[in-house]
Amino acid sequence: MEMTVTRGRARSLSHHRWLISFTARLADITSTLLAGNAAYFGYFSDWHPSDQYLWGMMVGALLVAAVLPNLGVYRTWRGRLLSPLLFKLMMGYAIVGVICTSLLYLSGLGDDFSRVWLVSWFVLAFMGSLTARAMTYPVINRFRLHGRNRRQVVLVGDAHSCATAAEHLHREPTSGFDIGKIYLVGKDTMSELADMRLSWESYAAEQVHDIDTDEVWICLPISRGSQVKEIIADLGVTAANVRFMPDMRDFRLINHDICNVASLYLLNMSCSPIAGSARWLKAVEDRIISALILLMISPIMLALAIGVKLSSPGPVFYRQERVSWNGKPFNMLKFRSMPVDSEKNGVQWGGSQKKTTTKFGAFIRKTSLDELPQFINVLLGDMSIVGPRPERTVFVDHFKHEIPGYMQKHLMKAGITGWAQINGWRGDTDLEKRIECDLWYIEHWSVMLDLKIIFLTIFKGFINKHAY
């Protein structure tokens, strides 16, 4: 792979950032006013809103101008994921909608405004802002690919960390960053940089006076924190943005990020993605989908319950204590597929093929129909539809000392199906591979990924060669 180090300042629109920000604000205000008029026409079939509706639109536009900047939607999103921006926009318009509704209620004007118009207004305004950005960002990316609207960055650190940063910037040219110079700290092997055909210089404190770029990234491991502090002090004479890219190659990270708690900056190393609004979203997804599925499969579950009861004496449901979110135990439900006394000699992990089952039990295990009662667990809040499969308490206490990252699977609620299951890692398969899949799912969780897994489970999850 060949890369080049850019000499001189790249052509950039950053000097006109205030104009870009102002244009974005103006676009959102315009979108709000146009959406109000469009919603009025859609509801009243009239392009000439009454005075009270015009005043309402003006108040809404002013609130948009006041609320959205405080959510950070107008700061630069260069090189960042745009999904948080989408969420911030959505939250912004939701907040403005709540404020407008509250003002109408407190002022006694609620009866003078159509609720349908109000909801339609803010939905259209949000869609308008989203459309404006969807049309703008591809244009900006095209500019960047042709050398416009780019920033230079100086890398200061060890060879491996600098090479990692350079590789990522090369792989994502639309991020808008070019490497100006690379300064290596201390005696370090330069083979990785040489393989990438990148030039470098040895770092010295007096060289910072020569830095004339937009960004300086310090690329060093966390263990060299004292050296990072010295470099930051050296860079105090520059006007560039200084950022620290900690090299955490030896850490197993889950949803790592930086947060602020009690005015303290904390580096999240291994944290659950299910927090705040994500927790509420996941709960709503689970409750709604599980309720609909239980409604649809209730005749099947009744037939299975009768089959279990007729096949052998004992209860219909088999309850196992399993471990879910944050290591909390719960009783997981299954249709009973084994005789009542099948575990009188103790519980053993694996060996599903050797376990004694009834004839009907063998059928429901092979087709995974014995798992259907777990939708009741989901409805009760013990489990999720999608998530890492839960394990028995006794085995959790054993595996957590043997398999790296095993306890990190409990950063989310246990699931009926998961990324491991649709990829064939279920039953008596490699446990470490299953944990890898579980951790990948936790790191990349989204509602869309959940829906994808649910859909694929229909074709890959019920009948599997490892289902016994």
PDB file of N, CA and C in Angstrom, residues 318-403:
ATOM      1  N   TYR A 318     -40.359 -26.447  31.388  1.00  0.00           N
ATOM      2  CA  TYR A 318     -39.123 -26.802  32.090  1.00  0.00           C
ATOM      3  C   TYR A 318     -38.411 -25.498  32.413  1.00  0.00           C
ATOM      4  N   ARG A 319     -38.127 -25.274  33.685  1.00  0.00           N
ATOM      5  CA  ARG A 319     -37.504 -24.018  34.128  1.00  0.00           C
ATOM      6  C   ARG A 319     -36.045 -24.251  34.473  1.00  0.00           C
ATOM      7  N   GLN A 320     -35.186 -23.428  33.885  1.00  0.00           N
ATOM      8  CA  GLN A 320     -33.748 -23.479  34.173  1.00  0.00           C
ATOM      9  C   GLN A 320     -33.295 -22.123  34.674  1.00  0.00           C
ATOM     10  N   GLU A 321     -32.454 -22.115  35.692  1.00  0.00           N
ATOM     11  CA  GLU A 321     -31.871 -20.845  36.126  1.00  0.00           C
ATOM     12  C   GLU A 321     -30.718 -20.493  35.195  1.00  0.00           C
ATOM     13  N   ARG A 322     -30.845 -19.372  34.539  1.00  0.00           N
ATOM     14  CA  ARG A 322     -29.816 -18.896  33.611  1.00  0.00           C
ATOM     15  C   ARG A 322     -29.391 -17.496  34.010  1.00  0.00           C
ATOM     16  N   VAL A 323     -28.313 -17.009  33.387  1.00  0.00           N
ATOM     17  CA  VAL A 323     -27.754 -15.700  33.730  1.00  0.00           C
ATOM     18  C   VAL A 323     -27.969 -14.744  32.568  1.00  0.00           C
ATOM     19  N   SER A 324     -28.445 -13.543  32.883  1.00  0.00           N
ATOM     20  CA  SER A 324     -28.727 -12.544  31.855  1.00  0.00           C
ATOM     21  C   SER A 324     -27.941 -11.267  32.126  1.00  0.00           C
ATOM     22  N   TRP A 325     -28.551 -10.128  31.850  1.00  0.00           N
ATOM     23  CA  TRP A 325     -27.907  -8.816  31.923  1.00  0.00           C
ATOM     24  C   TRP A 325     -27.295  -8.569  33.296  1.00  0.00           C
ATOM     25  N   ASN A 326     -26.062  -8.050  33.306  1.00  0.00           N
ATOM     26  CA  ASN A 326     -25.330  -7.724  34.537  1.00  0.00           C
ATOM     27  C   ASN A 326     -25.140  -8.928  35.453  1.00  0.00           C
ATOM     28  N   GLY A 327     -25.209 -10.133  34.888  1.00  0.00           N
ATOM     29  CA  GLY A 327     -24.967 -11.341  35.684  1.00  0.00           C
ATOM     30  C   GLY A 327     -26.122 -11.733  36.580  1.00  0.00           C
ATOM     31  N   LYS A 328     -27.331 -11.185  36.327  1.00  0.00           N
ATOM     32  CA  LYS A 328     -28.485 -11.503  37.173  1.00  0.00           C
ATOM     33  C   LYS A 328     -29.139 -12.801  36.706  1.00  0.00           C
ATOM     34  N   PRO A 329     -29.452 -13.695  37.647  1.00  0.00           N
ATOM     35  CA  PRO A 329     -30.104 -14.961  37.277  1.00  0.00           C
ATOM     36  C   PRO A 329     -31.607 -14.784  37.054  1.00  0.00           C
ATOM     37  N   PHE A 330     -32.179 -15.649  36.242  1.00  0.00           N
ATOM     38  CA  PHE A 330     -33.625 -15.675  36.022  1.00  0.00           C
ATOM     39  C   PHE A 330     -34.015 -17.091  35.613  1.00  0.00           C
ATOM     40  N   ASN A 331     -35.301 -17.399  35.687  1.00  0.00           N
ATOM     41  CA  ASN A 331     -35.786 -18.715  35.293  1.00  0.00           C
ATOM     42  C   ASN A 331     -36.232 -18.692  33.838  1.00  0.00           C
ATOM     43  N   MET A 332     -35.480 -19.371  32.984  1.00  0.00           N
ATOM     44  CA  MET A 332     -35.800 -19.411  31.565  1.00  0.00           C
ATOM     45  C   MET A 332     -36.774 -20.556  31.295  1.00  0.00           C
ATOM     46  N   LEU A 333     -37.797 -20.276  30.495  1.00  0.00           N
ATOM     47  CA  LEU A 333     -38.834 -21.257  30.187  1.00  0.00           C
ATOM     48  C   LEU A 333     -38.539 -22.002  28.886  1.00  0.00           C
ATOM     49  N   LYS A 334     -38.830 -23.292  28.908  1.00  0.00           N
ATOM     50  CA  LYS A 334     -38.802 -24.116  27.708  1.00  0.00           C
ATOM     51  C   LYS A 334     -39.959 -25.105  27.798  1.00  0.00           C
ATOM     52  N   PHE A 335     -40.403 -25.605  26.647  1.00  0.00           N
ATOM     53  CA  PHE A 335     -41.285 -26.754  26.682  1.00  0.00           C
ATOM     54  C   PHE A 335     -40.450 -27.957  27.105  1.00  0.00           C
ATOM     55  N   ARG A 336     -40.939 -28.722  28.058  1.00  0.00           N
ATOM     56  CA  ARG A 336     -40.170 -29.858  28.578  1.00  0.00           C
ATOM     57  C   ARG A 336     -40.012 -30.918  27.486  1.00  0.00           C
ATOM     58  N   SER A 337     -38.780 -31.316  27.238  1.00  0.00           N
ATOM     59  CA  SER A 337     -38.487 -32.314  26.197  1.00  0.00           C
ATOM     60  C   SER A 337     -37.878 -33.587  26.777  1.00  0.00           C
ATOM     61  N   MET A 338     -37.609 -33.587  28.091  1.00  0.00           N
ATOM     62  CA  MET A 338     -36.976 -34.737  28.740  1.00  0.00           C
ATOM     63  C   MET A 338     -37.876 -35.254  29.865  1.00  0.00           C
ATOM     64  N   PRO A 339     -37.673 -36.488  30.261  1.00  0.00           N
ATOM     65  CA  PRO A 339     -38.400 -36.985  31.433  1.00  0.00           C
ATOM     66  C   PRO A 339     -38.067 -36.143  32.665  1.00  0.00           C
ATOM     67  N   VAL A 340     -38.971 -36.153  33.638  1.00  0.00           N
ATOM     68  CA  VAL A 340     -38.818 -35.294  34.819  1.00  0.00           C
ATOM     69  C   VAL A 340     -37.531 -35.584  35.580  1.00  0.00           C
ATOM     70  N   ASP A 341     -37.114 -36.835  35.665  1.00  0.00           N
ATOM     71  CA  ASP A 341     -35.950 -37.207  36.491  1.00  0.00           C
ATOM     72  C   ASP A 341     -34.659 -37.317  35.676  1.00  0.00           C
ATOM     73  N   SER A 342     -34.608 -36.706  34.503  1.00  0.00           N
ATOM     74  CA  SER A 342     -33.444 -36.883  33.615  1.00  0.00           C
ATOM     75  C   SER A 342     -32.170 -36.249  34.158  1.00  0.00           C
ATOM     76  N   GLU A 343     -32.278 -35.305  35.067  1.00  0.00           N
ATOM     77  CA  GLU A 343     -31.086 -34.634  35.607  1.00  0.00           C
ATOM     78  C   GLU A 343     -30.870 -34.949  37.082  1.00  0.00           C
ATOM     79  N   LYS A 344     -31.346 -36.118  37.501  1.00  0.00           N
ATOM     80  CA  LYS A 344     -31.211 -36.478  38.916  1.00  0.00           C
ATOM     81  C   LYS A 344     -29.758 -36.699  39.333  1.00  0.00           C
ATOM     82  N   ASN A 345     -28.887 -37.001  38.352  1.00  0.00           N
ATOM     83  CA  ASN A 345     -27.463 -37.226  38.650  1.00  0.00           C
ATOM     84  C   ASN A 345     -26.612 -35.970  38.467  1.00  0.00           C
ATOM     85  N   GLY A 346     -27.261 -34.838  38.285  1.00  0.00           N
ATOM     86  CA  GLY A 346     -26.525 -33.586  38.131  1.00  0.00           C
ATOM     87  C   GLY A 346     -26.599 -33.043  36.715  1.00  0.00           C
ATOM     88  N   VAL A 347     -26.152 -31.808  36.577  1.00  0.00           N
ATOM     89  CA  VAL A 347     -26.211 -31.108  35.297  1.00  0.00           C
ATOM     90  C   VAL A 347     -24.845 -31.170  34.623  1.00  0.00           C
ATOM     91  N   GLN A 348     -24.828 -31.467  33.326  1.00  0.00           N
ATOM     92  CA  GLN A 348     -23.590 -31.488  32.553  1.00  0.00           C
ATOM     93  C   GLN A 348     -23.729 -30.551  31.363  1.00  0.00           C
ATOM     94  N   TRP A 349     -22.612 -29.865  31.038  1.00  0.00           N
ATOM     95  CA  TRP A 349     -22.638 -28.939  29.905  1.00  0.00           C
ATOM     96  C   TRP A 349     -22.400 -29.719  28.621  1.00  0.00           C
ATOM     97  N   GLY A 350     -23.145 -29.370  27.566  1.00  0.00           N
ATOM     98  CA  GLY A 350     -22.966 -30.009  26.270  1.00  0.00           C
ATOM     99  C   GLY A 350     -23.549 -31.418  26.250  1.00  0.00           C
ATOM    100  N   GLY A 351     -23.137 -32.172  25.245  1.00  0.00           N
ATOM    101  CA  GLY A 351     -23.607 -33.543  25.105  1.00  0.00           C
ATOM    102  C   GLY A 351     -25.091 -33.654  24.853  1.00  0.00           C
ATOM    103  N   SER A 352     -25.653 -32.736  24.086  1.00  0.00           N
ATOM    104  CA  SER A 352     -27.099 -32.711  23.863  1.00  0.00           C
ATOM    105  C   SER A 352     -27.596 -33.986  23.202  1.00  0.00           C
ATOM    106  N   GLN A 353     -26.772 -34.545  22.304  1.00  0.00           N
ATOM    107  CA  GLN A 353     -27.196 -35.751  21.588  1.00  0.00           C
ATOM    108  C   GLN A 353     -27.359 -36.950  22.518  1.00  0.00           C
ATOM    109  N   LYS A 354     -26.628 -36.942  23.650  1.00  0.00           N
ATOM    110  CA  LYS A 354     -26.638 -38.080  24.561  1.00  0.00           C
ATOM    111  C   LYS A 354     -27.720 -37.970  25.633  1.00  0.00           C
ATOM    112  N   LYS A 355     -28.368 -36.807  25.707  1.00  0.00           N
ATOM    113  CA  LYS A 355     -29.373 -36.614  26.753  1.00  0.00           C
ATOM    114  C   LYS A 355     -30.653 -37.352  26.384  1.00  0.00           C
ATOM    115  N   THR A 356     -31.301 -37.886  27.419  1.00  0.00           N
ATOM    116  CA  THR A 356     -32.532 -38.639  27.225  1.00  0.00           C
ATOM    117  C   THR A 356     -33.692 -37.693  26.951  1.00  0.00           C
ATOM    118  N   THR A 357     -34.393 -37.926  25.874  1.00  0.00           N
ATOM    119  CA  THR A 357     -35.559 -37.105  25.542  1.00  0.00           C
ATOM    120  C   THR A 357     -36.738 -38.013  25.218  1.00  0.00           C
ATOM    121  N   THR A 358     -37.934 -37.474  25.325  1.00  0.00           N
ATOM    122  CA  THR A 358     -39.113 -38.191  24.862  1.00  0.00           C
ATOM    123  C   THR A 358     -39.151 -38.106  23.331  1.00  0.00           C
ATOM    124  N   LYS A 359     -39.980 -38.928  22.705  1.00  0.00           N
ATOM    125  CA  LYS A 359     -40.072 -38.877  21.242  1.00  0.00           C
ATOM    126  C   LYS A 359     -40.562 -37.504  20.775  1.00  0.00           C
ATOM    127  N   PHE A 360     -41.577 -36.999  21.468  1.00  0.00           N
ATOM    128  CA  PHE A 360     -42.083 -35.673  21.115  1.00  0.00           C
ATOM    129  C   PHE A 360     -41.050 -34.607  21.457  1.00  0.00           C
ATOM    130  N   GLY A 361     -40.333 -34.811  22.573  1.00  0.00           N
ATOM    131  CA  GLY A 361     -39.285 -33.878  22.986  1.00  0.00           C
ATOM    132  C   GLY A 361     -38.162 -33.785  21.978  1.00  0.00           C
ATOM    133  N   ALA A 362     -37.791 -34.922  21.386  1.00  0.00           N
ATOM    134  CA  ALA A 362     -36.733 -34.923  20.370  1.00  0.00           C
ATOM    135  C   ALA A 362     -37.152 -34.094  19.160  1.00  0.00           C
ATOM    136  N   PHE A 363     -38.446 -34.193  18.808  1.00  0.00           N
ATOM    137  CA  PHE A 363     -38.961 -33.422  17.668  1.00  0.00           C
ATOM    138  C   PHE A 363     -38.917 -31.922  17.947  1.00  0.00           C
ATOM    139  N   ILE A 364     -39.400 -31.499  19.112  1.00  0.00           N
ATOM    140  CA  ILE A 364     -39.455 -30.054  19.376  1.00  0.00           C
ATOM    141  C   ILE A 364     -38.061 -29.464  19.615  1.00  0.00           C
ATOM    142  N   ARG A 365     -37.119 -30.296  20.041  1.00  0.00           N
ATOM    143  CA  ARG A 365     -35.742 -29.801  20.195  1.00  0.00           C
ATOM    144  C   ARG A 365     -35.072 -29.673  18.829  1.00  0.00           C
ATOM    145  N   LYS A 366     -35.315 -30.646  17.956  1.00  0.00           N
ATOM    146  CA  LYS A 366     -34.702 -30.617  16.633  1.00  0.00           C
ATOM    147  C   LYS A 366     -35.196 -29.416  15.831  1.00  0.00           C
ATOM    148  N   THR A 367     -36.458 -29.023  16.051  1.00  0.00           N
ATOM    149  CA  THR A 367     -37.052 -27.895  15.327  1.00  0.00           C
ATOM    150  C   THR A 367     -37.011 -26.595  16.130  1.00  0.00           C
ATOM    151  N   SER A 368     -36.392 -26.635  17.314  1.00  0.00           N
ATOM    152  CA  SER A 368     -36.264 -25.469  18.206  1.00  0.00           C
ATOM    153  C   SER A 368     -37.610 -24.941  18.710  1.00  0.00           C
ATOM    154  N   LEU A 369     -38.669 -25.742  18.571  1.00  0.00           N
ATOM    155  CA  LEU A 369     -39.979 -25.304  19.057  1.00  0.00           C
ATOM    156  C   LEU A 369     -40.036 -25.287  20.575  1.00  0.00           C
ATOM    157  N   ASP A 370     -39.115 -26.015  21.232  1.00  0.00           N
ATOM    158  CA  ASP A 370     -39.094 -26.000  22.706  1.00  0.00           C
ATOM    159  C   ASP A 370     -38.696 -24.636  23.252  1.00  0.00           C
ATOM    160  N   GLU A 371     -38.127 -23.753  22.394  1.00  0.00           N
ATOM    161  CA  GLU A 371     -37.682 -22.433  22.844  1.00  0.00           C
ATOM    162  C   GLU A 371     -38.806 -21.389  22.818  1.00  0.00           C
ATOM    163  N   LEU A 372     -39.952 -21.697  22.222  1.00  0.00           N
ATOM    164  CA  LEU A 372     -41.002 -20.688  22.038  1.00  0.00           C
ATOM    165  C   LEU A 372     -41.487 -20.038  23.339  1.00  0.00           C
ATOM    166  N   PRO A 373     -41.575 -20.766  24.470  1.00  0.00           N
ATOM    167  CA  PRO A 373     -42.024 -20.097  25.703  1.00  0.00           C
ATOM    168  C   PRO A 373     -41.129 -18.945  26.164  1.00  0.00           C
ATOM    169  N   GLN A 374     -39.932 -18.846  25.581  1.00  0.00           N
ATOM    170  CA  GLN A 374     -39.042 -17.757  25.997  1.00  0.00           C
ATOM    171  C   GLN A 374     -39.554 -16.389  25.547  1.00  0.00           C
ATOM    172  N   PHE A 375     -40.527 -16.365  24.638  1.00  0.00           N
ATOM    173  CA  PHE A 375     -41.161 -15.084  24.318  1.00  0.00           C
ATOM    174  C   PHE A 375     -41.928 -14.554  25.529  1.00  0.00           C
ATOM    175  N   ILE A 376     -42.342 -15.460  26.414  1.00  0.00           N
ATOM    176  CA  ILE A 376     -42.955 -15.030  27.676  1.00  0.00           C
ATOM    177  C   ILE A 376     -41.903 -14.355  28.548  1.00  0.00           C
ATOM    178  N   ASN A 377     -40.687 -14.939  28.579  1.00  0.00           N
ATOM    179  CA  ASN A 377     -39.572 -14.301  29.310  1.00  0.00           C
ATOM    180  C   ASN A 377     -39.291 -12.906  28.785  1.00  0.00           C
ATOM    181  N   VAL A 378     -39.380 -12.747  27.451  1.00  0.00           N
ATOM    182  CA  VAL A 378     -39.145 -11.433  26.842  1.00  0.00           C
ATOM    183  C   VAL A 378     -40.216 -10.455  27.288  1.00  0.00           C
ATOM    184  N   LEU A 379     -41.458 -10.895  27.265  1.00  0.00           N
ATOM    185  CA  LEU A 379     -42.576 -10.036  27.665  1.00  0.00           C
ATOM    186  C   LEU A 379     -42.465  -9.638  29.137  1.00  0.00           C
ATOM    187  N   LEU A 380     -41.921 -10.531  29.963  1.00  0.00           N
ATOM    188  CA  LEU A 380     -41.739 -10.244  31.386  1.00  0.00           C
ATOM    189  C   LEU A 380     -40.505  -9.372  31.652  1.00  0.00           C
ATOM    190  N   GLY A 381     -39.651  -9.187  30.633  1.00  0.00           N
ATOM    191  CA  GLY A 381     -38.468  -8.350  30.792  1.00  0.00           C
ATOM    192  C   GLY A 381     -37.221  -9.085  31.221  1.00  0.00           C
ATOM    193  N   ASP A 382     -37.284 -10.429  31.286  1.00  0.00           N
ATOM    194  CA  ASP A 382     -36.097 -11.205  31.678  1.00  0.00           C
ATOM    195  C   ASP A 382     -35.098 -11.355  30.537  1.00  0.00           C
ATOM    196  N   MET A 383     -35.615 -11.367  29.294  1.00  0.00           N
ATOM    197  CA  MET A 383     -34.778 -11.612  28.129  1.00  0.00           C
ATOM    198  C   MET A 383     -35.112 -10.613  27.029  1.00  0.00           C
ATOM    199  N   SER A 384     -34.302 -10.642  25.975  1.00  0.00           N
ATOM    200  CA  SER A 384     -34.582  -9.928  24.735  1.00  0.00           C
ATOM    201  C   SER A 384     -34.827 -10.957  23.638  1.00  0.00           C
ATOM    202  N   ILE A 385     -35.443 -10.531  22.552  1.00  0.00           N
ATOM    203  CA  ILE A 385     -35.606 -11.451  21.423  1.00  0.00           C
ATOM    204  C   ILE A 385     -34.240 -11.752  20.820  1.00  0.00           C
ATOM    205  N   VAL A 386     -33.401 -10.707  20.677  1.00  0.00           N
ATOM    206  CA  VAL A 386     -32.058 -10.881  20.120  1.00  0.00           C
ATOM    207  C   VAL A 386     -31.027 -10.533  21.193  1.00  0.00           C
ATOM    208  N   GLY A 387     -30.052 -11.394  21.344  1.00  0.00           N
ATOM    209  CA  GLY A 387     -28.994 -11.153  22.332  1.00  0.00           C
ATOM    210  C   GLY A 387     -28.163 -12.413  22.504  1.00  0.00           C
ATOM    211  N   PRO A 388     -27.123 -12.371  23.300  1.00  0.00           N
ATOM    212  CA  PRO A 388     -26.321 -13.575  23.567  1.00  0.00           C
ATOM    213  C   PRO A 388     -27.162 -14.637  24.264  1.00  0.00           C
ATOM    214  N   ARG A 389     -27.005 -15.874  23.885  1.00  0.00           N
ATOM    215  CA  ARG A 389     -27.753 -16.943  24.538  1.00  0.00           C
ATOM    216  C   ARG A 389     -27.295 -17.094  25.988  1.00  0.00           C
ATOM    217  N   PRO A 390     -28.246 -17.274  26.909  1.00  0.00           N
ATOM    218  CA  PRO A 390     -27.880 -17.361  28.332  1.00  0.00           C
ATOM    219  C   PRO A 390     -27.347 -18.740  28.702  1.00  0.00           C
ATOM    220  N   GLU A 391     -26.533 -18.778  29.722  1.00  0.00           N
ATOM    221  CA  GLU A 391     -25.980 -20.044  30.202  1.00  0.00           C
ATOM    222  C   GLU A 391     -26.372 -20.243  31.657  1.00  0.00           C
ATOM    223  N   ARG A 392     -26.307 -21.476  32.113  1.00  0.00           N
ATOM    224  CA  ARG A 392     -26.641 -21.783  33.508  1.00  0.00           C
ATOM    225  C   ARG A 392     -25.611 -21.163  34.451  1.00  0.00           C
ATOM    226  N   THR A 393     -26.073 -20.840  35.647  1.00  0.00           N
ATOM    227  CA  THR A 393     -25.221 -20.160  36.633  1.00  0.00           C
ATOM    228  C   THR A 393     -23.947 -20.936  36.928  1.00  0.00           C
ATOM    229  N   VAL A 394     -24.067 -22.247  37.108  1.00  0.00           N
ATOM    230  CA  VAL A 394     -22.912 -23.061  37.464  1.00  0.00           C
ATOM    231  C   VAL A 394     -21.858 -23.037  36.364  1.00  0.00           C
ATOM    232  N   PHE A 395     -22.283 -23.006  35.110  1.00  0.00           N
ATOM    233  CA  PHE A 395     -21.333 -22.986  33.999  1.00  0.00           C
ATOM    234  C   PHE A 395     -20.728 -21.597  33.803  1.00  0.00           C
ATOM    235  N   VAL A 396     -21.509 -20.551  34.105  1.00  0.00           N
ATOM    236  CA  VAL A 396     -20.978 -19.183  34.018  1.00  0.00           C
ATOM    237  C   VAL A 396     -19.812 -19.022  34.980  1.00  0.00           C
ATOM    238  N   ASP A 397     -19.984 -19.517  36.205  1.00  0.00           N
ATOM    239  CA  ASP A 397     -18.906 -19.425  37.210  1.00  0.00           C
ATOM    240  C   ASP A 397     -17.662 -20.170  36.763  1.00  0.00           C
ATOM    241  N   HIS A 398     -17.837 -21.181  35.928  1.00  0.00           N
ATOM    242  CA  HIS A 398     -16.701 -21.966  35.434  1.00  0.00           C
ATOM    243  C   HIS A 398     -16.049 -21.308  34.222  1.00  0.00           C
ATOM    244  N   PHE A 399     -16.870 -20.895  33.242  1.00  0.00           N
ATOM    245  CA  PHE A 399     -16.342 -20.367  31.985  1.00  0.00           C
ATOM    246  C   PHE A 399     -15.697 -18.985  32.116  1.00  0.00           C
ATOM    247  N   LYS A 400     -16.140 -18.189  33.089  1.00  0.00           N
ATOM    248  CA  LYS A 400     -15.620 -16.826  33.195  1.00  0.00           C
ATOM    249  C   LYS A 400     -14.131 -16.794  33.525  1.00  0.00           C
ATOM    250  N   HIS A 401     -13.616 -17.921  34.066  1.00  0.00           N
ATOM    251  CA  HIS A 401     -12.181 -18.004  34.372  1.00  0.00           C
ATOM    252  C   HIS A 401     -11.390 -18.648  33.236  1.00  0.00           C
ATOM    253  N   GLU A 402     -12.089 -19.202  32.250  1.00  0.00           N
ATOM    254  CA  GLU A 402     -11.410 -19.944  31.190  1.00  0.00           C
ATOM    255  C   GLU A 402     -11.430 -19.254  29.831  1.00  0.00           C
ATOM    256  N   ILE A 403     -12.512 -18.507  29.549  1.00  0.00           N
ATOM    257  CA  ILE A 403     -12.681 -17.928  28.210  1.00  0.00           C
ATOM    258  C   ILE A 403     -12.579 -16.411  28.295  1.00  0.00           C
TER     259      ILE A 403
END
